Amino acid sequence: MPPRIQPPSKAIASILRCRRPLRNQRQYATAAAITPAASHEQMTGGSPAISRFPATQPPSYKPPEFRKSQLLRQYASVLRSTPLMLIFQHNNLKSTEWIGIRRELSLALKKVDQARVAAGFPPENLADAIKLQTIQTGIFSSALRIVEYYKPEKQPQADPNGDGLTHVLSKAAHEAVSATKKVHPLAPLLSGPLVLLTFPTVSPQHLKAALSILAPSAPQFPPPTRRASPGWHDPGVQAGIQKLLLLGARVEGNVFDVEGTKWVGSIEGGLEGLRGQLVAMLQSIGAGVTNTLESAGKNLYFTVESRRTMLEDEAKGGSSEGSKKESKAE
């Protein structure tokens, strides 16, 4: 084995001498980059707290780098932008079961989109925007209270000397929610492991398809047949569906129980059918009011006419009797 070549000591010394100035220069450059900013803040008396943060990330009451803070922002955004959401309780679902349930749900929702396009409606592709996701129950409850009870445009700031921020993670939102004693109607359902099914719009047809997959109940929401959806009858998917329990729904800010949720999903023809029913109901009410008013006028007219006829008859009878008496007197 050939001996290793040892570098001369002079070469090692030259390398060390070359590295030392670079390290010192780098430290000096860092210090030079920091020192002017600090001296500028000391000379100007410091800048406001908000101006030291970017406009896209204002300061918050809780550290925004924590996962809980980001989940709070996400849940608040979902609550404000989602008009329809279903709440399920899940019990130790496996990853394979989640995959099968999401697959069958996506297939069923895409069939609804295709049926609407075949019926002449414009393509919307709502199936891609409908999401099934698990949530942290406690953080979701806090986000729900902030969205429902914290109205910065209607209530004054808790601290008059505050920073003026009103976003979800601000100190004002935290104090407003912590001071409230109101209990949201959805609070009794927020217990245990939960999963949300969110819809970008209120679509009874998509809701009916989702209930037929996740919580089937005949005759309104029958499960798919084996020929139409063979994957839904797989043992893994069936085991996962048995671990899901429908608790309720939140529709346009209103809380619905299981029966109310099924009523929304059972609306025939979707929102278009509901609008048609509303128009027909309003037309029937208008026709009923018109008939009532016309009947009152007709009754009054007939009463006046009958009274006038009676007075005319009495007048004619009185004049004929007077003429008879005059003729007898002659």
Short mmCIF file of N, CA and C in Angstrom, two decimals, residues 157-269:
data_model
loop_
_atom_site.label_atom_id
_atom_site.label_comp_id
_atom_site.label_asym_id
_atom_site.label_seq_id
_atom_site.Cartn_x
_atom_site.Cartn_y
_atom_site.Cartn_z
N GLN A 157 -63.47 48.49 19.92
CA GLN A 157 -62.29 47.75 20.32
C GLN A 157 -62.27 47.57 21.83
N ALA A 158 -61.77 46.43 22.28
CA ALA A 158 -61.68 46.19 23.71
C ALA A 158 -60.62 47.07 24.36
N ASP A 159 -59.56 47.36 23.64
CA ASP A 159 -58.48 48.18 24.16
C ASP A 159 -58.44 49.47 23.36
N PRO A 160 -58.74 50.64 23.95
CA PRO A 160 -58.72 51.88 23.16
C PRO A 160 -57.32 52.26 22.69
N ASN A 161 -56.31 51.76 23.37
CA ASN A 161 -54.94 52.04 22.97
C ASN A 161 -54.32 50.87 22.21
N GLY A 162 -55.13 50.07 21.58
CA GLY A 162 -54.64 48.91 20.87
C GLY A 162 -53.98 49.29 19.55
N ASP A 163 -53.60 48.24 18.81
CA ASP A 163 -52.88 48.46 17.55
C ASP A 163 -53.83 48.70 16.39
N GLY A 164 -55.14 48.57 16.57
CA GLY A 164 -56.09 48.83 15.48
C GLY A 164 -56.29 47.67 14.54
N LEU A 165 -55.73 46.51 14.81
CA LEU A 165 -55.88 45.36 13.93
C LEU A 165 -57.15 44.59 14.29
N THR A 166 -57.80 44.06 13.26
CA THR A 166 -59.08 43.37 13.47
C THR A 166 -59.12 42.00 12.79
N HIS A 167 -57.99 41.42 12.44
CA HIS A 167 -58.01 40.13 11.76
C HIS A 167 -58.25 39.01 12.77
N VAL A 168 -58.27 37.77 12.29
CA VAL A 168 -58.66 36.64 13.12
C VAL A 168 -57.69 36.42 14.27
N LEU A 169 -56.41 36.62 14.04
CA LEU A 169 -55.40 36.37 15.06
C LEU A 169 -55.06 37.61 15.87
N SER A 170 -55.83 38.67 15.74
CA SER A 170 -55.54 39.91 16.46
C SER A 170 -55.93 39.80 17.92
N LYS A 171 -55.43 40.74 18.70
CA LYS A 171 -55.75 40.80 20.12
C LYS A 171 -57.21 41.16 20.33
N ALA A 172 -57.76 42.03 19.48
CA ALA A 172 -59.16 42.42 19.60
C ALA A 172 -60.08 41.23 19.41
N ALA A 173 -59.80 40.36 18.43
CA ALA A 173 -60.63 39.17 18.21
C ALA A 173 -60.52 38.21 19.39
N HIS A 174 -59.33 38.07 19.93
CA HIS A 174 -59.15 37.17 21.07
C HIS A 174 -59.93 37.65 22.29
N GLU A 175 -59.87 38.93 22.59
CA GLU A 175 -60.57 39.46 23.76
C GLU A 175 -62.08 39.47 23.55
N ALA A 176 -62.52 39.76 22.33
CA ALA A 176 -63.97 39.77 22.08
C ALA A 176 -64.58 38.39 22.24
N VAL A 177 -63.88 37.35 21.78
CA VAL A 177 -64.41 36.00 21.86
C VAL A 177 -64.28 35.45 23.28
N SER A 178 -63.17 35.75 23.95
CA SER A 178 -63.00 35.25 25.32
C SER A 178 -63.97 35.89 26.29
N ALA A 179 -64.43 37.12 25.99
CA ALA A 179 -65.37 37.81 26.88
C ALA A 179 -66.80 37.38 26.66
N THR A 180 -67.13 36.84 25.51
CA THR A 180 -68.52 36.48 25.23
C THR A 180 -68.91 35.21 25.98
N LYS A 181 -70.16 35.14 26.38
CA LYS A 181 -70.69 33.98 27.09
C LYS A 181 -71.75 33.27 26.26
N LYS A 182 -71.84 33.65 24.99
CA LYS A 182 -72.85 33.03 24.14
C LYS A 182 -72.41 31.61 23.75
N VAL A 183 -73.38 30.75 23.64
CA VAL A 183 -73.14 29.37 23.23
C VAL A 183 -73.75 29.19 21.84
N HIS A 184 -72.94 28.82 20.89
CA HIS A 184 -73.43 28.65 19.53
C HIS A 184 -74.30 27.40 19.44
N PRO A 185 -75.38 27.43 18.65
CA PRO A 185 -76.24 26.24 18.52
C PRO A 185 -75.50 25.02 18.00
N LEU A 186 -74.37 25.22 17.32
CA LEU A 186 -73.59 24.10 16.80
C LEU A 186 -72.64 23.51 17.83
N ALA A 187 -72.51 24.18 18.99
CA ALA A 187 -71.55 23.73 20.00
C ALA A 187 -71.83 22.32 20.52
N PRO A 188 -73.10 21.91 20.75
CA PRO A 188 -73.31 20.53 21.23
C PRO A 188 -72.81 19.45 20.29
N LEU A 189 -72.67 19.77 19.01
CA LEU A 189 -72.19 18.77 18.05
C LEU A 189 -70.68 18.71 17.98
N LEU A 190 -70.00 19.74 18.48
CA LEU A 190 -68.54 19.80 18.36
C LEU A 190 -67.91 19.05 19.52
N SER A 191 -67.94 17.74 19.43
CA SER A 191 -67.38 16.89 20.46
C SER A 191 -66.81 15.64 19.80
N GLY A 192 -65.60 15.30 20.19
CA GLY A 192 -64.97 14.11 19.65
C GLY A 192 -64.32 14.37 18.30
N PRO A 193 -63.82 13.32 17.67
CA PRO A 193 -63.19 13.47 16.33
C PRO A 193 -64.23 13.75 15.27
N LEU A 194 -64.02 14.84 14.53
CA LEU A 194 -65.01 15.28 13.53
C LEU A 194 -64.38 15.38 12.16
N VAL A 195 -65.23 15.31 11.17
CA VAL A 195 -64.83 15.49 9.77
C VAL A 195 -65.87 16.37 9.10
N LEU A 196 -65.42 17.26 8.23
CA LEU A 196 -66.29 18.20 7.52
C LEU A 196 -66.37 17.82 6.05
N LEU A 197 -67.57 17.95 5.51
CA LEU A 197 -67.80 17.86 4.06
C LEU A 197 -68.29 19.23 3.61
N THR A 198 -67.45 19.97 2.92
CA THR A 198 -67.75 21.36 2.55
C THR A 198 -68.14 21.45 1.09
N PHE A 199 -69.15 22.29 0.82
CA PHE A 199 -69.67 22.53 -0.52
C PHE A 199 -69.45 24.00 -0.87
N PRO A 200 -69.03 24.32 -2.08
CA PRO A 200 -68.85 25.73 -2.45
C PRO A 200 -70.15 26.47 -2.68
N THR A 201 -71.25 25.75 -2.85
CA THR A 201 -72.56 26.36 -3.04
C THR A 201 -73.62 25.40 -2.52
N VAL A 202 -74.82 25.92 -2.28
CA VAL A 202 -75.91 25.07 -1.78
C VAL A 202 -76.52 24.35 -2.97
N SER A 203 -76.20 23.09 -3.09
CA SER A 203 -76.69 22.27 -4.19
C SER A 203 -77.37 21.03 -3.61
N PRO A 204 -78.70 21.00 -3.55
CA PRO A 204 -79.37 19.82 -3.00
C PRO A 204 -79.07 18.54 -3.77
N GLN A 205 -78.81 18.65 -5.06
CA GLN A 205 -78.52 17.45 -5.84
C GLN A 205 -77.18 16.83 -5.43
N HIS A 206 -76.17 17.65 -5.27
CA HIS A 206 -74.87 17.12 -4.80
C HIS A 206 -74.97 16.65 -3.36
N LEU A 207 -75.77 17.34 -2.55
CA LEU A 207 -75.95 16.91 -1.17
C LEU A 207 -76.62 15.54 -1.11
N LYS A 208 -77.59 15.33 -1.97
CA LYS A 208 -78.27 14.03 -2.00
C LYS A 208 -77.31 12.93 -2.40
N ALA A 209 -76.45 13.19 -3.38
CA ALA A 209 -75.46 12.19 -3.79
C ALA A 209 -74.47 11.89 -2.68
N ALA A 210 -74.06 12.94 -1.95
CA ALA A 210 -73.11 12.73 -0.86
C ALA A 210 -73.74 11.94 0.28
N LEU A 211 -74.99 12.23 0.61
CA LEU A 211 -75.66 11.48 1.67
C LEU A 211 -75.89 10.03 1.26
N SER A 212 -76.13 9.79 -0.01
CA SER A 212 -76.33 8.41 -0.47
C SER A 212 -75.05 7.59 -0.33
N ILE A 213 -73.88 8.27 -0.37
CA ILE A 213 -72.61 7.56 -0.23
C ILE A 213 -72.19 7.46 1.23
N LEU A 214 -72.27 8.55 1.97
CA LEU A 214 -71.72 8.60 3.33
C LEU A 214 -72.72 8.18 4.39
N ALA A 215 -74.01 8.49 4.19
CA ALA A 215 -75.03 8.15 5.19
C ALA A 215 -76.30 7.71 4.47
N PRO A 216 -76.29 6.58 3.81
CA PRO A 216 -77.47 6.14 3.06
C PRO A 216 -78.63 5.76 3.97
N SER A 217 -79.82 6.12 3.52
CA SER A 217 -81.04 5.76 4.25
C SER A 217 -82.18 5.73 3.25
N ALA A 218 -82.78 4.58 3.08
CA ALA A 218 -83.90 4.44 2.15
C ALA A 218 -85.15 5.01 2.81
N PRO A 219 -86.10 5.54 2.03
CA PRO A 219 -86.12 5.57 0.56
C PRO A 219 -85.58 6.86 -0.05
N GLN A 220 -85.34 7.92 0.76
CA GLN A 220 -84.92 9.19 0.19
C GLN A 220 -83.50 9.14 -0.34
N PHE A 221 -82.60 8.48 0.40
CA PHE A 221 -81.19 8.44 0.03
C PHE A 221 -80.74 6.98 -0.05
N PRO A 222 -81.18 6.27 -1.08
CA PRO A 222 -80.82 4.85 -1.18
C PRO A 222 -79.34 4.69 -1.53
N PRO A 223 -78.70 3.64 -1.05
CA PRO A 223 -77.29 3.40 -1.41
C PRO A 223 -77.18 3.01 -2.88
N PRO A 224 -76.04 3.25 -3.49
CA PRO A 224 -75.87 2.89 -4.91
C PRO A 224 -75.87 1.37 -5.07
N THR A 225 -76.34 0.95 -6.20
CA THR A 225 -76.37 -0.49 -6.50
C THR A 225 -74.97 -1.00 -6.81
N ARG A 226 -74.84 -2.29 -6.76
CA ARG A 226 -73.53 -2.89 -7.04
C ARG A 226 -73.14 -2.69 -8.51
N ARG A 227 -74.12 -2.69 -9.40
CA ARG A 227 -73.80 -2.48 -10.81
C ARG A 227 -73.39 -1.05 -11.09
N ALA A 228 -74.06 -0.07 -10.44
CA ALA A 228 -73.73 1.33 -10.69
C ALA A 228 -72.43 1.74 -10.01
N SER A 229 -72.15 1.20 -8.82
CA SER A 229 -70.95 1.58 -8.07
C SER A 229 -70.42 0.35 -7.36
N PRO A 230 -69.67 -0.50 -8.06
CA PRO A 230 -69.17 -1.73 -7.40
C PRO A 230 -68.15 -1.44 -6.32
N GLY A 231 -67.38 -0.34 -6.44
CA GLY A 231 -66.37 -0.04 -5.43
C GLY A 231 -66.96 0.33 -4.08
N TRP A 232 -68.18 0.85 -4.08
CA TRP A 232 -68.81 1.24 -2.81
C TRP A 232 -69.10 0.03 -1.94
N HIS A 233 -69.26 -1.13 -2.55
CA HIS A 233 -69.59 -2.36 -1.82
C HIS A 233 -68.36 -3.14 -1.39
N ASP A 234 -67.17 -2.58 -1.59
CA ASP A 234 -65.96 -3.24 -1.11
C ASP A 234 -65.96 -3.29 0.42
N PRO A 235 -65.39 -4.33 1.02
CA PRO A 235 -65.39 -4.43 2.49
C PRO A 235 -64.69 -3.26 3.18
N GLY A 236 -63.61 -2.75 2.58
CA GLY A 236 -62.92 -1.62 3.19
C GLY A 236 -63.77 -0.37 3.22
N VAL A 237 -64.47 -0.09 2.13
CA VAL A 237 -65.33 1.09 2.07
C VAL A 237 -66.52 0.93 3.02
N GLN A 238 -67.08 -0.25 3.08
CA GLN A 238 -68.21 -0.48 3.98
C GLN A 238 -67.80 -0.35 5.45
N ALA A 239 -66.60 -0.81 5.77
CA ALA A 239 -66.12 -0.67 7.14
C ALA A 239 -65.91 0.80 7.51
N GLY A 240 -65.45 1.60 6.56
CA GLY A 240 -65.26 3.02 6.84
C GLY A 240 -66.57 3.77 6.96
N ILE A 241 -67.56 3.45 6.13
CA ILE A 241 -68.86 4.13 6.19
C ILE A 241 -69.57 3.82 7.51
N GLN A 242 -69.40 2.60 8.01
CA GLN A 242 -70.03 2.25 9.29
C GLN A 242 -69.43 3.04 10.46
N LYS A 243 -68.23 3.60 10.28
CA LYS A 243 -67.60 4.39 11.33
C LYS A 243 -67.92 5.88 11.22
N LEU A 244 -68.70 6.27 10.22
CA LEU A 244 -69.11 7.67 10.06
C LEU A 244 -70.52 7.86 10.60
N LEU A 245 -70.73 8.95 11.31
CA LEU A 245 -72.04 9.26 11.87
C LEU A 245 -72.37 10.71 11.56
N LEU A 246 -73.48 10.93 10.85
CA LEU A 246 -73.93 12.27 10.51
C LEU A 246 -74.50 12.94 11.75
N LEU A 247 -73.97 14.13 12.08
CA LEU A 247 -74.43 14.88 13.25
C LEU A 247 -75.35 16.04 12.89
N GLY A 248 -75.08 16.72 11.80
CA GLY A 248 -75.89 17.88 11.41
C GLY A 248 -75.22 18.62 10.29
N ALA A 249 -75.68 19.84 10.05
CA ALA A 249 -75.17 20.64 8.95
C ALA A 249 -75.28 22.11 9.30
N ARG A 250 -74.53 22.90 8.58
CA ARG A 250 -74.59 24.37 8.67
C ARG A 250 -74.86 24.90 7.27
N VAL A 251 -76.04 25.46 7.08
CA VAL A 251 -76.50 25.91 5.76
C VAL A 251 -76.77 27.40 5.84
N GLU A 252 -75.98 28.18 5.11
CA GLU A 252 -76.13 29.64 5.08
C GLU A 252 -76.13 30.25 6.48
N GLY A 253 -75.26 29.73 7.34
CA GLY A 253 -75.15 30.25 8.70
C GLY A 253 -76.18 29.71 9.67
N ASN A 254 -77.10 28.86 9.23
CA ASN A 254 -78.13 28.27 10.09
C ASN A 254 -77.78 26.81 10.38
N VAL A 255 -78.09 26.39 11.59
CA VAL A 255 -77.77 25.03 12.03
C VAL A 255 -78.97 24.13 11.76
N PHE A 256 -78.72 22.98 11.13
CA PHE A 256 -79.75 22.00 10.82
C PHE A 256 -79.38 20.68 11.48
N ASP A 257 -80.38 20.01 12.01
CA ASP A 257 -80.15 18.67 12.55
C ASP A 257 -80.16 17.66 11.40
N VAL A 258 -80.18 16.39 11.75
CA VAL A 258 -80.13 15.35 10.70
C VAL A 258 -81.36 15.40 9.82
N GLU A 259 -82.53 15.59 10.42
CA GLU A 259 -83.77 15.64 9.63
C GLU A 259 -83.79 16.87 8.73
N GLY A 260 -83.34 18.02 9.25
CA GLY A 260 -83.27 19.21 8.41
C GLY A 260 -82.28 19.07 7.28
N THR A 261 -81.17 18.39 7.54
CA THR A 261 -80.19 18.15 6.48
C THR A 261 -80.77 17.27 5.39
N LYS A 262 -81.50 16.26 5.78
CA LYS A 262 -82.13 15.40 4.77
C LYS A 262 -83.21 16.14 4.01
N TRP A 263 -83.89 17.08 4.66
CA TRP A 263 -84.90 17.87 3.94
C TRP A 263 -84.25 18.73 2.86
N VAL A 264 -83.10 19.31 3.16
CA VAL A 264 -82.40 20.11 2.14
C VAL A 264 -81.97 19.23 0.98
N GLY A 265 -81.48 18.03 1.30
CA GLY A 265 -81.06 17.13 0.22
C GLY A 265 -82.20 16.53 -0.57
N SER A 266 -83.42 16.55 -0.04
CA SER A 266 -84.57 15.96 -0.73
C SER A 266 -85.34 16.96 -1.58
N ILE A 267 -84.85 18.19 -1.74
CA ILE A 267 -85.55 19.18 -2.57
C ILE A 267 -85.45 18.74 -4.03
N GLU A 268 -86.57 18.55 -4.66
CA GLU A 268 -86.61 18.07 -6.03
C GLU A 268 -86.16 19.18 -6.99
N GLY A 269 -85.27 18.83 -7.89
CA GLY A 269 -84.80 19.79 -8.88
C GLY A 269 -83.75 20.76 -8.39
#
